[in-house]
Coordinates of C-alpha atoms in Angstrom, one line a residue:
M9 CA -155.5 -80.5 39.6
P10 CA -153.0 -77.6 39.9
I11 CA -150.1 -80.1 39.5
V12 CA -150.1 -80.9 35.8
E13 CA -148.6 -84.2 34.6
S14 CA -146.2 -83.4 31.8
T15 CA -146.3 -85.3 28.4
Y16 CA -143.0 -83.8 27.2
K17 CA -140.7 -86.4 25.6
P18 CA -137.6 -84.8 24.0
P19 CA -135.5 -86.4 21.3
I20 CA -133.0 -88.8 22.9
F21 CA -130.0 -86.6 22.3
F22 CA -131.7 -83.7 24.0
K23 CA -132.6 -85.4 27.3
R24 CA -129.5 -83.9 28.9
G25 CA -130.3 -80.5 30.3
F26 CA -126.9 -79.1 29.3
V27 CA -127.3 -80.1 25.7
S28 CA -130.9 -78.8 25.3
T29 CA -130.0 -75.5 27.0
V30 CA -126.9 -74.8 24.9
Y31 CA -128.6 -75.8 21.7
S32 CA -131.6 -73.6 22.4
G33 CA -129.4 -70.6 23.3
L34 CA -126.8 -70.8 20.6
V35 CA -128.0 -72.9 17.7
R36 CA -131.8 -72.5 17.3
K37 CA -132.9 -70.1 14.6
V38 CA -136.4 -68.6 14.0
T39 CA -137.4 -66.2 11.2
L40 CA -140.0 -63.6 12.1
K41 CA -140.8 -60.2 10.6
Q42 CA -141.0 -57.6 13.4
E43 CA -141.8 -53.9 13.6
R44 CA -140.2 -51.8 16.3
E45 CA -142.0 -49.2 18.4
R46 CA -140.3 -47.0 21.0
I47 CA -142.5 -45.9 23.9
T48 CA -141.6 -43.2 26.4
L49 CA -142.0 -44.4 30.0
S50 CA -143.4 -42.3 32.9
D51 CA -139.9 -41.7 34.3
G52 CA -138.6 -40.3 31.0
D53 CA -136.8 -43.5 29.9
F54 CA -137.8 -45.6 26.9
L55 CA -138.6 -49.2 25.9
D56 CA -138.3 -50.7 22.5
L57 CA -141.1 -53.1 21.6
D58 CA -140.9 -55.5 18.7
W59 CA -144.3 -56.3 17.2
S60 CA -145.5 -59.1 14.9
Y61 CA -149.1 -59.6 13.7
S62 CA -151.6 -62.3 12.7
K63 CA -153.0 -62.2 9.2
E64 CA -156.4 -61.1 10.5
K65 CA -156.8 -58.1 12.7
G66 CA -158.1 -59.0 16.1
N67 CA -158.2 -58.1 19.8
K68 CA -155.8 -60.8 21.1
L69 CA -152.2 -60.1 22.1
I70 CA -149.4 -62.0 23.8
I71 CA -146.7 -60.0 25.6
L72 CA -143.4 -61.8 25.8
L73 CA -140.6 -61.1 28.3
H74 CA -137.0 -62.3 27.9
G75 CA -134.5 -63.6 30.3
L76 CA -131.3 -62.1 31.7
E77 CA -129.4 -60.2 28.9
G78 CA -131.9 -61.4 26.3
N79 CA -133.8 -59.3 23.8
G80 CA -136.8 -59.4 21.5
Q81 CA -135.0 -61.3 18.7
R82 CA -134.0 -64.4 20.7
P83 CA -135.6 -67.5 19.3
Y84 CA -137.4 -68.3 22.6
M85 CA -139.2 -64.9 22.0
T86 CA -139.7 -65.0 18.3
A87 CA -140.9 -68.6 18.1
P88 CA -143.9 -68.2 20.4
A89 CA -144.7 -64.9 18.8
K90 CA -144.8 -66.6 15.4
L91 CA -146.9 -69.5 16.8
F92 CA -149.4 -67.1 18.3
N93 CA -149.5 -65.0 15.1
E94 CA -150.3 -68.2 13.2
N95 CA -153.2 -68.8 15.6
G96 CA -154.9 -65.4 15.5
A97 CA -153.1 -63.3 18.1
D98 CA -150.6 -60.4 17.7
A99 CA -147.4 -60.5 19.6
V100 CA -145.1 -58.0 21.2
C101 CA -141.6 -58.9 22.3
V102 CA -140.5 -56.5 25.0
N103 CA -136.8 -55.5 25.1
F104 CA -136.0 -54.6 28.7
R105 CA -134.2 -51.3 29.3
G106 CA -130.7 -51.4 27.7
C107 CA -131.4 -54.7 25.9
S108 CA -132.5 -53.4 22.5
G109 CA -129.0 -52.5 21.2
M110 CA -128.9 -49.1 22.8
D111 CA -128.2 -48.1 26.4
N112 CA -131.2 -46.7 28.3
L113 CA -131.2 -43.2 29.6
K114 CA -131.1 -43.8 33.4
F115 CA -128.4 -45.2 35.7
S116 CA -131.0 -47.9 36.6
S117 CA -132.1 -50.5 34.0
Y118 CA -134.0 -53.7 34.8
H119 CA -133.9 -56.6 37.2
S120 CA -135.7 -59.8 38.2
G121 CA -138.5 -58.0 40.1
F122 CA -138.8 -54.8 38.0
T123 CA -142.6 -55.0 37.2
C124 CA -143.1 -51.2 36.6
D125 CA -142.3 -51.4 32.9
L126 CA -144.6 -54.4 32.4
V127 CA -147.4 -52.3 33.9
E128 CA -146.8 -49.6 31.3
V129 CA -146.6 -52.1 28.4
I130 CA -149.9 -53.7 29.4
Y131 CA -151.6 -50.3 29.8
H132 CA -150.2 -49.2 26.4
A133 CA -151.6 -52.4 24.8
F134 CA -155.2 -52.0 25.9
S135 CA -155.5 -48.2 26.1
Q136 CA -153.6 -47.2 23.0
K137 CA -153.7 -50.4 20.9
G138 CA -157.2 -51.6 21.9
Y139 CA -156.4 -55.2 22.8
S140 CA -159.0 -56.8 25.1
D141 CA -157.5 -60.2 25.5
I142 CA -153.9 -60.1 26.7
Y143 CA -151.7 -63.0 27.6
L144 CA -148.3 -62.9 29.3
K145 CA -145.4 -65.3 28.7
G146 CA -142.0 -65.0 30.2
I147 CA -138.8 -67.0 30.2
S148 CA -136.5 -67.2 33.3
L149 CA -136.0 -63.6 34.6
G150 CA -139.0 -62.4 32.5
A151 CA -141.1 -65.2 34.0
N152 CA -140.2 -64.1 37.5
I153 CA -141.3 -60.6 36.7
I154 CA -144.7 -61.9 35.4
L155 CA -145.4 -64.0 38.5
K156 CA -144.4 -61.1 40.8
Y157 CA -146.6 -58.7 38.8
L158 CA -149.6 -61.0 39.0
G159 CA -149.4 -61.5 42.7
E160 CA -148.4 -58.0 43.9
R161 CA -151.2 -55.9 42.6
D162 CA -154.7 -55.8 41.0
V163 CA -154.4 -56.9 37.4
P164 CA -156.5 -55.3 34.6
N165 CA -159.4 -57.4 33.3
E166 CA -157.8 -57.5 29.9
V167 CA -155.0 -59.8 31.2
K168 CA -156.6 -63.2 30.7
A169 CA -153.7 -65.7 31.3
A170 CA -150.0 -66.1 31.9
I171 CA -147.3 -68.7 31.2
A172 CA -144.0 -68.7 33.2
V173 CA -141.2 -70.9 31.9
S174 CA -137.9 -71.9 33.5
V175 CA -138.7 -69.4 36.3
P176 CA -136.2 -68.9 39.2
C177 CA -139.0 -68.0 41.6
F178 CA -136.7 -68.3 44.6
L179 CA -133.9 -65.9 43.5
A180 CA -131.4 -66.7 46.3
G181 CA -131.5 -70.4 45.5
S182 CA -131.1 -69.8 41.8
A183 CA -128.2 -67.4 42.5
R184 CA -126.5 -70.2 44.5
E185 CA -127.0 -72.6 41.6
L186 CA -125.5 -70.2 39.1
H187 CA -122.4 -69.9 41.2
T188 CA -121.7 -73.6 41.2
F189 CA -119.1 -75.3 39.0
K190 CA -121.7 -77.0 36.8
N191 CA -123.0 -73.6 35.7
K192 CA -119.6 -71.8 35.4
L193 CA -119.9 -71.4 31.6
Y194 CA -123.3 -69.7 31.9
H195 CA -122.2 -67.7 34.9
D196 CA -119.1 -66.3 33.2
R197 CA -121.0 -65.5 30.0
F198 CA -123.7 -63.6 31.8
L199 CA -121.1 -61.7 33.8
R200 CA -119.2 -60.6 30.8
H201 CA -122.3 -59.1 29.2
L202 CA -123.4 -57.4 32.3
V203 CA -120.0 -55.9 33.1
K204 CA -119.7 -54.5 29.6
K205 CA -123.0 -52.8 30.1
I206 CA -122.1 -51.1 33.4
E207 CA -118.7 -50.0 32.0
L208 CA -120.9 -47.8 29.7
K209 CA -122.9 -46.7 32.7
H210 CA -119.7 -45.8 34.5
Q211 CA -118.7 -43.5 31.6
R212 CA -122.1 -41.7 31.7
F213 CA -122.5 -41.8 35.5
P214 CA -119.0 -41.6 37.0
N215 CA -120.2 -40.4 40.3
Q216 CA -122.5 -43.4 40.9
L217 CA -120.1 -46.1 39.8
T218 CA -116.4 -46.0 40.5
V219 CA -113.4 -47.8 38.9
S220 CA -112.9 -49.7 42.1
D221 CA -116.5 -50.8 42.0
L222 CA -116.0 -52.2 38.6
K223 CA -112.8 -54.0 39.5
S224 CA -114.5 -55.6 42.6
I225 CA -117.0 -57.5 40.4
K226 CA -115.8 -61.1 40.1
T227 CA -119.2 -62.9 40.3
L228 CA -122.8 -62.3 39.5
N229 CA -123.4 -61.9 43.2
D230 CA -120.8 -59.1 43.2
F231 CA -122.6 -57.5 40.3
D232 CA -125.9 -57.5 42.2
N233 CA -124.3 -56.0 45.2
V234 CA -122.3 -53.3 43.3
Y235 CA -124.9 -52.4 40.6
T236 CA -128.3 -54.0 40.8
A237 CA -128.9 -53.2 44.5
K238 CA -127.4 -49.8 44.4
A239 CA -129.2 -48.7 41.2
H240 CA -132.6 -50.0 42.2
G241 CA -132.9 -49.1 45.9
F242 CA -132.0 -52.4 47.6
K243 CA -129.7 -52.7 50.6
N244 CA -127.6 -55.4 49.0
A245 CA -128.0 -58.5 46.8
D246 CA -129.6 -60.6 49.5
D247 CA -132.2 -57.9 50.0
Y248 CA -132.8 -57.7 46.3
Y249 CA -133.3 -61.5 46.1
S250 CA -135.6 -61.5 49.1
Q251 CA -137.9 -58.7 47.9
C252 CA -138.1 -59.8 44.2
S253 CA -138.5 -63.6 44.4
S254 CA -141.9 -64.3 42.9
L255 CA -142.5 -67.4 45.1
Q256 CA -143.9 -65.3 47.9
F257 CA -146.4 -63.7 45.5
L258 CA -147.9 -67.0 44.1
P259 CA -150.6 -67.3 46.8
N260 CA -152.1 -64.0 45.6
I261 CA -152.4 -64.8 41.9
K262 CA -156.0 -64.6 40.6
T263 CA -155.1 -64.9 36.9
P264 CA -154.9 -68.4 35.4
T265 CA -151.2 -69.1 35.3
L266 CA -149.1 -72.0 34.0
I267 CA -145.6 -72.6 35.4
I268 CA -143.3 -75.0 33.4
N269 CA -140.0 -75.8 35.2
A270 CA -137.9 -78.8 34.1
L271 CA -136.6 -81.0 36.8
N272 CA -133.2 -81.0 35.1
D273 CA -132.9 -77.3 34.9
S274 CA -129.4 -76.6 36.4
F275 CA -130.3 -72.9 37.1
L276 CA -133.1 -73.8 39.6
S277 CA -132.8 -74.7 43.3
H278 CA -135.4 -77.1 44.9
E279 CA -137.4 -74.1 46.2
C280 CA -138.1 -73.1 42.5
Y281 CA -140.6 -75.9 42.2
P282 CA -143.6 -74.4 44.1
V283 CA -145.7 -77.6 44.6
K284 CA -147.3 -76.4 47.8
E285 CA -148.2 -73.0 46.4
A286 CA -149.7 -74.6 43.3
K287 CA -151.8 -77.1 45.4
N288 CA -153.1 -74.2 47.5
N289 CA -154.0 -71.9 44.6
A290 CA -156.5 -73.1 42.0
N291 CA -155.2 -70.4 39.6
V292 CA -151.6 -71.6 39.5
Y293 CA -150.8 -74.7 37.4
L294 CA -147.4 -76.3 37.9
E295 CA -145.9 -78.6 35.3
M296 CA -142.5 -80.2 36.0
P297 CA -141.2 -82.2 33.0
K298 CA -138.2 -84.5 33.6
H299 CA -136.4 -82.9 30.7
G300 CA -136.0 -79.5 29.1
G301 CA -133.0 -77.9 30.9
H302 CA -133.3 -74.2 31.0
A303 CA -135.7 -73.1 28.3
G304 CA -134.7 -76.0 26.2
F305 CA -138.0 -77.9 25.6
I306 CA -137.0 -79.0 22.1
D307 CA -139.8 -80.6 20.1
K308 CA -141.0 -81.2 16.5
K309 CA -140.8 -78.7 13.6
N310 CA -138.8 -76.1 15.6
V311 CA -141.8 -75.4 17.8
Y312 CA -140.9 -76.1 21.5
Y313 CA -143.1 -78.0 23.9
N314 CA -143.5 -75.0 26.2
E315 CA -144.6 -72.9 23.3
R316 CA -147.3 -75.4 22.3
R317 CA -148.3 -75.7 25.9
A318 CA -148.7 -71.9 26.2
L319 CA -151.0 -71.8 23.2
D320 CA -153.0 -74.9 24.4
F321 CA -153.3 -73.3 27.9
V322 CA -154.7 -70.1 26.4
L323 CA -157.1 -71.9 24.1
G324 CA -158.2 -74.2 26.9
L325 CA -159.5 -71.2 28.9
K326 CA -162.1 -70.7 26.3
K327 CA -163.6 -74.1 26.7

């Protein structure tokens, strides 16, 4: 059945979505040795990739994509990388453009539907690195990118499976939720980081972003209207949300894909639980735990439930 019954049972204190989300984002620590590689993209910009390896050389790789304003060192990236390393697969944590500690070269950067860079990372993995079994795992924004990628194009045979966690697959609905009072702390934190970044863009590209543009940004929706849409060829924020929501691409997915969205995730609207789409596509598995918040599936020994599920899902394909 494409609707998967969840077995996740968090510790009592972490049943509240707010607590599990905040703990996972601000408190959790994971140690992992990574090696950075910078690749030049086809448009002349660059990406920084953070690699970690299993003890034995093999042909398996998991590609990990972070969420809004994340990076390759966030625990929700390094923890699954470490788990897969311990189970015979190499891992690469992708830093989206401008997220590796250095501003990218272009006025544009990344967004929830920017699949072009994932295409290049996957090609780099199998053509230059020789990986034949590639798995994809994304959190939040990165998860939306993965689902859109899988459903919008032909996928290389090397891509064997995907896992999307806490995915806002209906962007307009998720944007509405982020602007509600219950999410004000998250909203304001995201906004501060994003505005700081485009203040740097303004210094380098003063003709494309004015002082009045910057002053007009009071919300994340303003940011998407002023910067995201303008920098990436959308009419406005609504057009961006409409074109880039992965929900519409789910019926086309042919790669085995597991979606894990907690029912108490305050970032997600009701449209972000694609029951109908999962029931109508044998390749899409939907799991909806009662708890977990946003990427806060706290479990034993600092390995999260969604991370173990990702490994189990991949291993289950071999049976």
